[in-house]
Short mmCIF file of C-alpha atoms in Angstrom, two decimals:
data_model
loop_
_atom_site.label_atom_id
_atom_site.label_comp_id
_atom_site.label_asym_id
_atom_site.label_seq_id
_atom_site.Cartn_x
_atom_site.Cartn_y
_atom_site.Cartn_z
CA MET A 1 -92.98 -24.62 -240.18
CA LYS A 2 -95.42 -26.27 -237.37
CA ARG A 3 -93.00 -29.06 -236.39
CA LEU A 4 -90.08 -26.48 -236.48
CA LYS A 5 -91.84 -23.67 -234.63
CA PHE A 6 -92.80 -26.53 -231.51
CA ILE A 7 -89.22 -27.43 -231.21
CA ILE A 8 -88.05 -23.49 -230.88
CA MET A 9 -90.56 -23.69 -228.23
CA ILE A 10 -89.44 -26.87 -226.77
CA ILE A 11 -85.86 -24.68 -226.31
CA ALA A 12 -87.17 -21.35 -225.57
CA VAL A 13 -89.25 -22.68 -222.61
CA ALA A 14 -89.83 -20.98 -219.73
CA THR A 15 -89.13 -22.63 -216.14
CA ILE A 16 -91.93 -24.03 -214.60
CA ALA A 17 -92.30 -23.53 -210.61
CA VAL A 18 -91.75 -26.68 -209.51
CA THR A 19 -90.47 -28.53 -205.65
CA SER A 20 -89.54 -31.46 -205.16
CA CYS A 21 -91.69 -34.43 -203.43
CA THR A 22 -89.71 -36.08 -201.73
CA LYS A 23 -86.88 -34.54 -199.50
CA ASP A 24 -84.08 -36.43 -201.28
CA LEU A 25 -84.77 -36.26 -205.06
CA ASP A 26 -81.15 -34.50 -205.95
CA VAL A 27 -82.55 -31.57 -208.03
CA THR A 28 -83.07 -27.91 -207.08
CA PRO A 29 -85.84 -26.95 -205.78
CA ILE A 30 -87.91 -23.87 -205.70
CA ASP A 31 -90.33 -21.89 -203.34
CA PRO A 32 -93.48 -22.69 -203.70
CA ASN A 33 -94.24 -19.38 -202.70
CA ASP A 34 -92.52 -18.24 -205.83
CA LYS A 35 -94.01 -16.27 -208.60
CA THR A 36 -92.35 -17.78 -211.30
CA SER A 37 -95.53 -20.11 -212.22
CA GLU A 38 -97.55 -16.84 -212.00
CA LEU A 39 -95.78 -15.45 -214.58
CA VAL A 40 -95.17 -18.30 -216.91
CA PHE A 41 -98.76 -18.94 -217.33
CA SER A 42 -100.15 -15.69 -217.51
CA THR A 43 -100.50 -15.63 -221.28
CA GLN A 44 -101.07 -18.09 -223.95
CA GLU A 45 -97.59 -18.23 -225.06
CA GLY A 46 -96.54 -19.65 -221.78
CA TYR A 47 -99.48 -22.14 -221.68
CA THR A 48 -97.57 -23.65 -225.24
CA GLN A 49 -94.21 -22.99 -224.08
CA SER A 50 -94.65 -24.98 -220.68
CA LEU A 51 -96.33 -28.00 -223.10
CA ALA A 52 -92.90 -27.15 -224.91
CA LYS A 53 -90.91 -27.78 -221.84
CA ILE A 54 -92.91 -31.07 -220.83
CA TYR A 55 -92.47 -33.00 -224.10
CA GLY A 56 -89.04 -31.94 -223.90
CA LEU A 57 -88.33 -33.81 -220.82
CA PHE A 58 -88.14 -37.32 -222.69
CA SER A 59 -85.44 -35.93 -225.04
CA LEU A 60 -83.45 -33.27 -223.00
CA THR A 61 -81.82 -33.07 -219.66
CA GLY A 62 -82.82 -29.64 -218.41
CA ASN A 63 -82.28 -25.99 -220.22
CA GLY A 64 -79.33 -26.02 -222.18
CA PHE A 65 -76.60 -28.59 -220.65
CA LYS A 66 -77.71 -27.86 -217.12
CA GLY A 67 -79.65 -31.16 -216.38
CA ASP A 68 -82.96 -31.17 -213.92
CA ILE A 69 -81.04 -33.83 -212.33
CA LYS A 70 -77.32 -34.01 -210.22
CA GLY A 71 -74.78 -35.56 -211.80
CA ASP A 72 -73.36 -36.70 -215.22
CA GLU A 73 -75.74 -34.34 -217.39
CA GLY A 74 -75.80 -36.75 -220.60
CA PHE A 75 -75.88 -40.21 -218.35
CA SER A 76 -79.19 -38.89 -216.48
CA GLY A 77 -81.39 -38.23 -219.81
CA PHE A 78 -84.98 -39.75 -220.16
CA LEU A 79 -84.64 -42.05 -223.54
CA ARG A 80 -80.97 -42.27 -223.27
CA VAL A 81 -81.47 -44.01 -219.07
CA TYR A 82 -84.42 -45.93 -220.18
CA TRP A 83 -82.95 -47.41 -223.67
CA ASN A 84 -80.29 -47.77 -221.33
CA ILE A 85 -82.15 -50.74 -218.68
CA GLN A 86 -84.70 -51.87 -221.78
CA GLU A 87 -81.32 -52.72 -223.84
CA LEU A 88 -78.43 -53.31 -222.02
CA THR A 89 -79.95 -55.55 -220.02
CA SER A 90 -81.33 -57.73 -222.86
CA ASP A 91 -80.47 -60.18 -224.82
CA ASN A 92 -79.91 -57.31 -227.80
CA ALA A 93 -76.78 -55.31 -227.01
CA LYS A 94 -73.62 -54.88 -224.55
CA CYS A 95 -71.60 -51.48 -224.03
CA ALA A 96 -67.55 -51.60 -223.77
CA TRP A 97 -67.79 -48.47 -221.35
CA GLY A 98 -65.79 -48.47 -217.84
CA ASP A 99 -67.99 -46.31 -216.71
CA ALA A 100 -69.55 -47.18 -212.81
CA GLY A 101 -72.36 -49.21 -213.10
CA ILE A 102 -72.33 -50.01 -217.08
CA ASP A 103 -71.15 -53.65 -215.99
CA GLN A 104 -74.53 -53.99 -214.12
CA LEU A 105 -76.63 -52.88 -217.01
CA ASN A 106 -74.47 -55.39 -219.42
CA PHE A 107 -74.91 -58.35 -216.56
CA GLY A 108 -78.99 -57.29 -215.80
CA MET A 109 -78.35 -57.31 -212.14
CA LEU A 110 -78.17 -53.19 -211.36
CA SER A 111 -78.33 -52.77 -207.30
CA PRO A 112 -79.78 -50.14 -205.29
CA GLU A 113 -76.65 -48.07 -205.60
CA ASN A 114 -76.82 -47.53 -209.62
CA ASP A 115 -76.43 -44.45 -210.73
CA PHE A 116 -78.78 -45.80 -213.44
CA VAL A 117 -81.10 -47.20 -211.28
CA LYS A 118 -81.08 -43.40 -209.50
CA TYR A 119 -81.58 -41.54 -212.53
CA MET A 120 -84.69 -43.56 -213.95
CA TYR A 121 -86.50 -42.93 -210.95
CA TYR A 122 -85.66 -39.48 -210.39
CA ARG A 123 -86.74 -38.49 -214.40
CA VAL A 124 -89.99 -40.53 -213.45
CA MET A 125 -90.81 -38.74 -210.81
CA LEU A 126 -89.02 -35.42 -211.49
CA SER A 127 -91.35 -36.08 -215.16
CA ALA A 128 -94.43 -36.02 -213.35
CA THR A 129 -94.22 -33.42 -211.25
CA TYR A 130 -93.62 -30.99 -213.67
CA MET A 131 -96.54 -32.06 -215.76
CA ASN A 132 -98.40 -31.89 -212.26
CA GLU A 133 -97.86 -28.30 -211.79
CA PHE A 134 -98.84 -27.79 -215.56
CA LEU A 135 -102.44 -29.57 -215.16
CA ARG A 136 -102.68 -27.25 -211.58
CA GLN A 137 -101.53 -23.76 -213.27
CA SER A 138 -104.56 -24.92 -215.98
CA THR A 139 -107.77 -25.77 -214.37
CA GLN A 140 -110.46 -23.86 -216.16
CA ASP A 141 -110.78 -21.39 -213.10
CA LYS A 142 -107.07 -20.35 -213.50
CA VAL A 143 -107.36 -19.76 -217.04
CA ASN A 144 -110.40 -17.77 -216.88
CA ALA A 145 -108.80 -15.64 -213.78
CA ARG A 146 -106.22 -14.43 -216.43
CA GLY A 147 -108.36 -13.81 -218.93
CA LEU A 148 -107.26 -16.68 -221.64
CA SER A 149 -111.40 -17.89 -221.46
CA SER A 150 -110.78 -17.86 -225.16
CA PHE A 151 -108.33 -20.21 -225.34
CA TRP A 152 -109.87 -22.40 -223.11
CA PRO A 153 -110.84 -25.23 -225.64
CA GLU A 154 -107.25 -25.86 -227.09
CA ILE A 155 -105.65 -25.68 -223.24
CA GLN A 156 -108.12 -28.77 -222.68
CA LYS A 157 -106.05 -30.67 -225.37
CA TYR A 158 -102.85 -29.81 -223.40
CA ARG A 159 -104.10 -30.86 -220.68
CA ALA A 160 -105.20 -34.50 -221.99
CA GLU A 161 -101.65 -35.07 -223.44
CA VAL A 162 -100.01 -33.56 -219.98
CA ARG A 163 -102.27 -35.91 -218.61
CA PHE A 164 -101.15 -38.97 -220.99
CA LEU A 165 -97.26 -38.21 -220.62
CA ARG A 166 -98.14 -39.11 -216.64
CA ALA A 167 -99.94 -41.80 -217.29
CA TYR A 168 -96.56 -42.63 -219.28
CA VAL A 169 -94.04 -42.26 -217.09
CA TYR A 170 -96.12 -44.03 -214.48
CA TRP A 171 -96.14 -46.46 -216.57
CA VAL A 172 -92.58 -47.06 -216.56
CA GLY A 173 -92.43 -46.81 -213.22
CA LEU A 174 -94.93 -49.38 -213.11
CA ASP A 175 -92.94 -51.69 -215.16
CA LEU A 176 -89.50 -51.24 -213.83
CA PHE A 177 -89.79 -50.46 -209.88
CA ALA A 178 -93.46 -51.53 -209.52
CA ASN A 179 -94.15 -50.19 -206.10
CA ILE A 180 -94.08 -46.29 -206.48
CA PRO A 181 -95.46 -43.41 -204.93
CA VAL A 182 -98.13 -41.50 -207.35
CA ILE A 183 -98.41 -37.69 -206.75
CA THR A 184 -101.02 -35.93 -208.70
CA GLU A 185 -102.17 -32.57 -209.10
CA ALA A 186 -104.24 -33.31 -206.21
CA ASP A 187 -101.35 -32.92 -203.91
CA GLY A 188 -99.61 -30.37 -202.35
CA ILE A 189 -96.70 -28.86 -203.41
CA GLY A 190 -93.54 -28.59 -201.19
CA ALA A 191 -91.20 -31.07 -199.81
CA PHE A 192 -93.12 -34.40 -198.20
CA LEU A 193 -92.65 -37.92 -198.13
CA PRO A 194 -94.83 -39.84 -200.19
CA LYS A 195 -96.42 -42.90 -199.69
CA GLN A 196 -95.88 -46.26 -201.77
CA LYS A 197 -98.47 -47.27 -204.15
CA THR A 198 -98.75 -50.94 -204.88
CA ARG A 199 -98.36 -52.63 -208.44
CA ALA A 200 -102.08 -53.06 -208.66
CA GLU A 201 -102.47 -49.40 -207.77
CA VAL A 202 -100.45 -47.65 -209.72
CA PHE A 203 -101.71 -49.80 -213.21
CA LYS A 204 -104.97 -48.63 -212.12
CA PHE A 205 -103.90 -45.32 -212.09
CA VAL A 206 -102.54 -45.10 -214.94
CA GLU A 207 -105.28 -47.32 -216.70
CA ASP A 208 -107.82 -44.84 -215.22
CA GLU A 209 -106.11 -41.92 -216.31
CA LEU A 210 -105.59 -43.54 -220.18
CA LEU A 211 -108.93 -44.42 -220.06
CA ALA A 212 -110.16 -41.04 -219.17
CA VAL A 213 -108.07 -39.06 -221.55
CA GLN A 214 -108.39 -41.03 -224.70
CA THR A 215 -111.69 -38.91 -225.66
CA GLU A 216 -109.87 -35.71 -224.66
CA MET A 217 -106.96 -35.91 -227.04
CA VAL A 218 -107.24 -34.94 -230.56
CA ALA A 219 -108.17 -37.14 -233.46
CA PRO A 220 -105.83 -39.99 -234.73
CA ASN A 221 -103.54 -38.12 -237.05
CA GLN A 222 -104.87 -34.62 -236.32
CA ASN A 223 -102.68 -33.27 -234.17
CA VAL A 224 -99.16 -31.08 -234.79
CA TYR A 225 -96.29 -33.23 -235.35
CA PRO A 226 -94.61 -34.36 -232.61
CA ARG A 227 -97.66 -34.23 -230.08
CA LEU A 228 -99.75 -37.22 -229.27
CA ASP A 229 -102.99 -37.95 -230.55
CA ARG A 230 -106.03 -40.46 -229.54
CA ALA A 231 -104.26 -43.47 -231.03
CA ALA A 232 -101.56 -42.98 -228.60
CA ALA A 233 -103.36 -43.51 -225.78
CA TRP A 234 -105.28 -46.36 -227.60
CA ALA A 235 -101.41 -48.26 -227.83
CA LEU A 236 -100.58 -47.47 -224.41
CA LEU A 237 -103.68 -49.03 -223.25
CA ALA A 238 -102.49 -52.17 -225.47
CA LYS A 239 -98.91 -52.32 -224.41
CA LEU A 240 -100.53 -51.73 -220.50
CA TYR A 241 -102.91 -54.72 -221.18
CA LEU A 242 -100.67 -57.13 -222.59
CA ASN A 243 -98.30 -57.21 -219.65
CA ALA A 244 -101.43 -56.68 -216.84
CA LYS A 245 -100.67 -60.67 -215.96
CA VAL A 246 -96.92 -59.08 -214.62
CA TYR A 247 -98.15 -56.52 -213.19
CA THR A 248 -101.47 -57.38 -211.72
CA GLY A 249 -101.19 -61.60 -211.52
CA THR A 250 -104.37 -60.64 -213.89
CA GLU A 251 -104.78 -61.23 -217.60
CA ARG A 252 -106.20 -58.76 -219.72
CA TYR A 253 -105.60 -60.02 -223.42
CA ALA A 254 -109.00 -59.25 -224.60
CA ASP A 255 -108.72 -55.53 -223.89
CA ALA A 256 -105.34 -55.39 -225.26
CA TYR A 257 -106.42 -57.13 -228.25
CA THR A 258 -109.22 -54.32 -228.01
CA TYR A 259 -107.49 -51.37 -228.20
CA ALA A 260 -104.86 -52.66 -230.64
CA ALA A 261 -107.93 -53.11 -232.94
CA LYS A 262 -108.82 -49.61 -232.32
CA VAL A 263 -105.84 -48.52 -233.41
CA ILE A 264 -105.64 -50.42 -236.77
CA ASN A 265 -109.26 -49.16 -237.11
CA GLU A 266 -110.26 -46.36 -236.04
CA SER A 267 -106.82 -44.31 -237.14
CA THR A 268 -105.42 -43.87 -240.54
CA TYR A 269 -101.77 -45.18 -239.71
CA LYS A 270 -99.74 -47.51 -241.67
CA LEU A 271 -96.85 -48.75 -242.36
CA GLN A 272 -94.02 -46.78 -243.41
CA SER A 273 -93.20 -48.47 -246.92
CA ASN A 274 -89.60 -48.63 -246.16
CA TYR A 275 -88.67 -49.90 -243.10
CA SER A 276 -85.21 -48.09 -242.64
CA TYR A 277 -87.19 -44.65 -242.89
CA ASN A 278 -88.43 -44.82 -239.33
CA PHE A 279 -84.92 -44.13 -238.25
CA LEU A 280 -83.86 -41.31 -240.43
CA ALA A 281 -83.01 -37.55 -239.74
CA ASP A 282 -85.91 -37.00 -242.09
CA ASN A 283 -88.39 -39.84 -240.38
CA ASP A 284 -90.55 -36.69 -239.03
CA LYS A 285 -91.68 -36.01 -242.95
CA ASN A 286 -94.62 -37.76 -244.22
CA ASN A 287 -94.38 -40.74 -241.66
CA SER A 288 -97.56 -42.52 -241.16
CA GLU A 289 -96.42 -45.43 -238.98
CA ILE A 290 -94.90 -43.20 -236.08
CA ILE A 291 -97.71 -43.06 -233.51
CA TRP A 292 -95.39 -41.02 -230.85
CA ALA A 293 -91.89 -39.73 -231.56
CA ILE A 294 -89.44 -37.99 -229.51
CA ALA A 295 -87.93 -35.11 -231.36
CA CYS A 296 -84.84 -34.25 -231.85
CA ASP A 297 -82.71 -31.49 -233.85
CA GLY A 298 -79.12 -31.00 -234.37
CA ILE A 299 -78.73 -27.71 -234.01
CA ARG A 300 -82.19 -26.48 -232.05
CA MET A 301 -82.58 -29.55 -229.53
CA GLU A 302 -78.73 -30.27 -228.66
CA SER A 303 -78.86 -33.16 -226.18
CA TYR A 304 -76.44 -36.40 -225.46
CA ALA A 305 -79.40 -37.90 -224.38
CA ASN A 306 -81.81 -38.82 -226.94
CA THR A 307 -80.75 -40.39 -230.47
CA THR A 308 -77.57 -38.42 -230.58
CA PHE A 309 -76.17 -41.17 -227.90
CA ILE A 310 -77.98 -43.86 -229.76
CA ILE A 311 -76.39 -43.64 -232.89
CA ASN A 312 -72.62 -42.08 -231.64
CA SER A 313 -72.34 -44.83 -228.82
CA SER A 314 -73.11 -47.26 -232.24
CA THR A 315 -70.68 -46.36 -234.04
CA ASN A 316 -66.89 -47.29 -234.48
CA GLY A 317 -65.06 -43.88 -234.13
CA GLY A 318 -62.04 -45.77 -236.27
CA ASP A 319 -63.63 -46.32 -239.14
CA GLY A 320 -64.39 -43.95 -241.51
CA ALA A 321 -66.81 -45.76 -244.07
CA TRP A 322 -68.93 -46.47 -240.58
CA LYS A 323 -69.03 -42.79 -239.44
CA GLU A 324 -70.00 -42.27 -243.27
CA LEU A 325 -73.15 -44.20 -243.03
CA THR A 326 -74.53 -43.29 -239.77
CA GLY A 327 -73.43 -39.66 -240.31
CA LEU A 328 -71.72 -39.25 -236.49
CA GLY A 329 -68.63 -39.71 -234.72
CA GLY A 330 -67.67 -42.75 -233.62
CA TRP A 331 -68.40 -43.54 -229.38
CA ASN A 332 -67.51 -47.47 -229.27
CA GLY A 333 -69.99 -48.31 -227.25
CA ASN A 334 -73.01 -50.09 -227.86
CA ARG A 335 -73.05 -53.10 -230.41
CA GLY A 336 -75.38 -56.28 -230.69
CA THR A 337 -74.51 -59.53 -229.32
CA ALA A 338 -74.56 -62.91 -231.14
CA LYS A 339 -78.21 -63.58 -230.14
CA LEU A 340 -79.37 -61.09 -231.82
CA ALA A 341 -77.47 -61.58 -234.79
CA GLU A 342 -78.91 -65.32 -234.60
CA ARG A 343 -82.63 -63.92 -234.88
CA PHE A 344 -81.83 -62.98 -238.41
CA GLY A 345 -80.07 -66.05 -239.07
CA ILE A 346 -76.58 -64.47 -239.45
CA LYS A 347 -73.79 -66.78 -237.97
CA ASP A 348 -70.74 -65.54 -239.75
CA GLN A 349 -69.51 -63.66 -242.59
CA ALA A 350 -71.47 -65.70 -245.19
CA THR A 351 -74.58 -66.06 -243.59
CA PHE A 352 -74.55 -62.35 -242.85
CA ASP A 353 -74.10 -61.66 -246.66
CA ALA A 354 -76.60 -64.11 -247.67
CA ASN A 355 -79.41 -62.45 -245.14
CA LYS A 356 -82.42 -61.07 -246.56
CA ASP A 357 -84.36 -59.53 -244.02
CA LYS A 358 -83.90 -55.61 -244.65
CA ARG A 359 -84.59 -55.12 -240.78
CA ALA A 360 -81.18 -56.37 -240.08
CA MET A 361 -79.41 -53.29 -240.47
CA LEU A 362 -76.54 -54.68 -238.89
CA ARG A 363 -72.94 -54.50 -239.68
CA MET A 364 -69.66 -57.02 -239.00
CA LEU A 365 -66.89 -56.73 -236.58
CA ASP A 366 -64.16 -59.07 -236.13
CA GLY A 367 -66.48 -61.93 -234.76
CA LEU A 368 -69.99 -62.37 -233.53
CA ALA A 369 -68.03 -64.47 -230.01
CA MET A 370 -68.15 -61.42 -227.32
CA ASN A 371 -65.38 -63.27 -225.56
CA ASP A 372 -64.32 -58.95 -223.69
CA TRP A 373 -67.81 -57.36 -223.16
CA LYS A 374 -65.39 -53.99 -222.51
CA THR A 375 -64.10 -54.58 -226.40
CA PHE A 376 -66.35 -53.00 -228.63
CA VAL A 377 -65.52 -54.74 -231.72
CA GLN A 378 -66.57 -58.04 -230.25
CA GLY A 379 -70.45 -58.94 -231.16
CA ILE A 380 -72.00 -57.57 -234.28
CA GLY A 381 -73.05 -53.20 -235.10
CA ILE A 382 -75.68 -51.95 -234.98
CA THR A 383 -76.65 -49.53 -237.67
CA LYS A 384 -80.43 -48.99 -237.27
CA PHE A 385 -80.55 -44.93 -236.74
CA ARG A 386 -78.57 -43.01 -238.97
CA ASN A 387 -78.35 -39.42 -238.95
CA LYS A 388 -78.61 -39.27 -242.57
CA THR A 389 -81.83 -38.34 -244.63
CA SER A 390 -83.78 -40.72 -247.12
CA THR A 391 -81.98 -39.05 -249.69
CA GLY A 392 -78.61 -40.27 -248.46
CA ALA A 393 -77.86 -36.23 -247.10
CA ALA A 394 -76.19 -35.30 -243.67
CA GLY A 395 -78.12 -33.90 -240.93
CA SER A 396 -78.14 -30.54 -240.21
CA ASP A 397 -75.92 -30.57 -237.24
CA PRO A 398 -72.50 -29.32 -238.98
CA LYS A 399 -70.15 -30.33 -236.32
CA PHE A 400 -71.58 -34.42 -236.90
CA THR A 401 -72.19 -34.79 -233.18
CA PHE A 402 -76.27 -33.84 -232.47
CA SER A 403 -78.73 -36.40 -233.96
CA ASP A 404 -81.99 -35.08 -235.96
CA VAL A 405 -83.45 -37.92 -235.90
CA ASP A 406 -86.69 -38.68 -233.85
CA PHE A 407 -87.20 -41.52 -231.90
CA PRO A 408 -90.42 -43.44 -232.33
CA MET A 409 -91.84 -44.03 -229.00
CA ILE A 410 -94.73 -46.10 -230.16
CA ARG A 411 -95.16 -47.52 -234.04
CA LEU A 412 -97.67 -49.02 -236.18
CA ALA A 413 -95.39 -52.30 -236.44
CA ASP A 414 -95.54 -52.44 -232.21
CA VAL A 415 -99.05 -52.38 -232.55
CA TYR A 416 -99.78 -54.74 -234.99
CA LEU A 417 -97.34 -57.10 -232.53
CA ILE A 418 -99.72 -56.60 -229.51
CA TYR A 419 -102.85 -57.82 -231.57
CA ALA A 420 -101.08 -60.68 -232.78
CA GLU A 421 -99.70 -61.70 -229.00
CA ALA A 422 -102.98 -60.82 -227.48
CA ALA A 423 -104.91 -63.11 -229.82
CA LYS A 424 -102.25 -65.98 -229.29
CA ARG A 425 -102.95 -65.50 -225.78
CA GLY A 426 -106.53 -66.07 -225.60
CA GLY A 427 -107.58 -62.52 -226.10
CA GLY A 428 -109.41 -62.57 -229.52
CA ALA A 429 -109.38 -64.27 -233.06
CA ILE A 430 -106.06 -65.45 -234.51
CA ALA A 431 -106.65 -65.61 -237.69
CA PRO A 432 -106.95 -61.40 -238.71
CA THR A 433 -103.75 -60.81 -236.78
CA LEU A 434 -102.11 -63.28 -239.71
CA THR A 435 -102.41 -60.51 -242.37
CA TYR A 436 -100.62 -57.97 -240.09
CA ILE A 437 -97.83 -60.10 -239.08
CA ASN A 438 -97.43 -60.63 -242.72
CA MET A 439 -97.43 -57.11 -243.92
CA LEU A 440 -94.64 -56.52 -241.67
CA ARG A 441 -92.85 -59.82 -243.01
CA GLU A 442 -93.40 -58.83 -247.10
CA ARG A 443 -91.79 -55.18 -245.73
CA ALA A 444 -88.76 -57.20 -244.55
CA PHE A 445 -87.85 -59.37 -247.38
CA GLY A 446 -89.60 -57.44 -250.03
CA ASP A 447 -91.88 -60.12 -251.07
CA ASN A 448 -94.25 -62.52 -249.19
CA SER A 449 -92.06 -65.94 -249.63
CA GLN A 450 -91.63 -65.71 -246.16
CA ASN A 451 -94.66 -65.32 -244.97
CA VAL A 452 -96.15 -67.30 -242.05
CA THR A 453 -99.01 -69.32 -241.30
CA GLU A 454 -101.41 -69.50 -238.57
CA ALA A 455 -99.74 -72.88 -237.21
CA GLN A 456 -96.47 -70.96 -237.47
CA LEU A 457 -97.36 -68.13 -235.02
CA THR A 458 -96.39 -68.84 -232.01
CA LEU A 459 -95.20 -67.28 -229.13
CA ASP A 460 -91.61 -67.86 -229.30
CA PHE A 461 -92.17 -66.76 -233.10
CA LEU A 462 -93.54 -63.97 -232.23
CA LEU A 463 -90.91 -63.06 -229.17
CA ASP A 464 -88.16 -63.63 -232.03
CA GLU A 465 -90.31 -61.30 -234.56
CA ARG A 466 -90.32 -58.51 -231.70
CA GLY A 467 -87.06 -58.77 -231.26
CA ARG A 468 -86.23 -58.51 -235.18
CA GLU A 469 -88.74 -55.30 -235.48
CA LEU A 470 -87.85 -53.75 -232.72
CA TYR A 471 -85.01 -53.95 -231.81
CA TYR A 472 -82.90 -51.13 -230.40
CA GLU A 473 -86.19 -48.81 -229.82
CA GLY A 474 -86.08 -49.64 -225.73
CA SER A 475 -89.07 -52.26 -225.15
CA ARG A 476 -86.90 -56.19 -225.28
CA ARG A 477 -86.62 -56.11 -221.62
CA THR A 478 -89.97 -56.32 -220.88
CA ASP A 479 -90.64 -58.03 -223.77
CA LEU A 480 -88.60 -61.09 -222.01
CA ILE A 481 -90.01 -60.48 -218.55
CA ARG A 482 -93.46 -60.66 -220.40
CA PHE A 483 -92.03 -64.14 -222.06
CA GLY A 484 -90.46 -65.32 -218.45
CA LYS A 485 -87.35 -65.04 -220.12
CA PHE A 486 -85.25 -62.51 -218.57
CA THR A 487 -84.35 -64.30 -215.64
CA SER A 488 -84.65 -67.85 -216.68
CA ALA A 489 -81.92 -70.84 -217.40
CA ASP A 490 -84.26 -71.63 -220.22
CA TYR A 491 -82.57 -68.69 -222.27
CA LEU A 492 -79.38 -67.39 -222.34
CA TRP A 493 -77.33 -64.42 -224.10
CA PRO A 494 -73.86 -63.25 -223.75
CA TRP A 495 -72.55 -61.97 -220.56
CA LYS A 496 -76.13 -62.60 -218.87
CA GLY A 497 -75.46 -63.15 -215.12
CA GLY A 498 -71.90 -61.63 -215.61
CA VAL A 499 -70.58 -64.54 -217.57
CA LYS A 500 -70.19 -65.05 -220.79
CA ALA A 501 -71.75 -68.13 -222.00
CA GLY A 502 -74.64 -66.58 -219.55
CA LYS A 503 -76.69 -67.77 -216.90
CA ALA A 504 -79.97 -67.33 -215.01
CA LEU A 505 -80.52 -64.68 -213.01
CA ASP A 506 -82.19 -64.15 -209.27
CA ASP A 507 -85.46 -63.47 -209.72
CA LYS A 508 -85.65 -60.52 -208.03
CA TYR A 509 -83.73 -58.83 -210.99
CA ASN A 510 -87.45 -59.03 -212.94
CA LEU A 511 -87.67 -55.42 -210.98
CA LEU A 512 -85.22 -52.75 -210.68
CA PRO A 513 -84.33 -51.89 -206.58
CA ILE A 514 -85.96 -49.01 -205.21
CA PRO A 515 -82.53 -46.36 -205.41
CA TYR A 516 -81.13 -46.34 -201.90
CA GLN A 517 -81.32 -42.66 -201.47
CA GLU A 518 -85.48 -43.13 -201.47
CA VAL A 519 -85.83 -45.84 -199.22
CA GLY A 520 -83.11 -44.54 -196.87
CA SER A 521 -85.23 -40.42 -196.63
CA ASN A 522 -88.45 -42.05 -196.69
CA PRO A 523 -89.77 -44.33 -193.99
CA ASN A 524 -92.83 -44.67 -196.34
CA LEU A 525 -90.89 -46.53 -199.15
CA LYS A 526 -90.69 -50.47 -198.42
CA GLN A 527 -87.71 -51.58 -200.91
CA ASN A 528 -88.38 -54.21 -203.61
CA PRO A 529 -88.09 -58.02 -202.13
CA GLY A 530 -84.27 -59.33 -202.24
CA TYR A 531 -82.62 -56.14 -202.75
#
């Protein structure tokens, strides 16, 4: 009931008054003199509803199907656009649709005019704007002045969660765009031209925020699902430090090792016994592995921008058995590449049938070769996310359109892999991490027959193991960049660079461009090199 109540709040939220932090951000601003915020934050329920609104920013596109950002409402949602940028630009998957900008996603070559670039940048900045307003309205002085002093201890927890989420969205901006503005609650509201921060400055802001809130957040495993706890801050710090050399030029592998170890040793999260249960319609119930999930609900949270998109876009609408397996209708869009299949040793029907890795939740199509990226049945089908429960029951939506599957933003398995990679890169002892890698392998194969030794725990193995464990979970582009593979001629995959066999990319594509609308309207912004 606690989860249900929180999801209802995500839908029934009152509007937080926000004003665009740039003159060109394509959203509808509210007059800063409007009294909406005073009304919203006048009650305890108002604060809780506003917190729910902020959590809902990752799953929904706005109130109802009225998107916060102008343009294609479904395409513009945070999770959907972030997932597309992470997965479709990589060796994992390609989309068969002909919508504007999808070819650039498939090729890994996004331009400043690309709508996905615009939507991602605006989602980062708009989400931070909502979060800033919550923080402005939730100071102790304002809470006391509204006669809610007894609620202050709970609001302190809310503030810590919102600061974490703001750090997360700025981490996304840091990772994808590098040099972005960082606007906080200390900045005034109203349209203005924000100044650009260096990548190192954005890194420092994200790091400082996560370090500050880790002790203010609820202890691990003690919060109401799907709200955040302290382990999420430790996990995101581990991710931040693992990529620090890319972001700042300075290695922080020892810190990545330390914070991954904190998650492992100071929380009670543990691996789900069945890998597939992490991606089913009841993955919110008794799931010990998911540290942070984006809530989805087929009735109460109708959205085309969350796992509804991931499942439908990956299902063949003309294949009844496929639709029955995934529990939703088919949009014939995304499917895996031969490179993804090869990671599991799959090269043809015989090796597909012989595969023993339970993580290979795949489906053979007409052939692995993707001669035409616009032909859905070329490549390999992916059925990892399914709108079915662990008992085989259908999701809640009687129309079989919207998904109940919560999206795992951070899983313990990812922390295990960070721990091992940080060790391998010199951040700590390797031997303790081997146990956790083999726990993943034993779950995948059902026994210890495919366990690895310390000598086999190479960086190349870890990149492949991340690809086997975390494919379709929105991290592959970042991983390939950290390993120096995203633009390299030494590692190719279908349609990389816009050719069937793949080719090297210009190194400028390790960063996304700043949207042309922003650069053109704000003289404080400098475009990323090469664009």
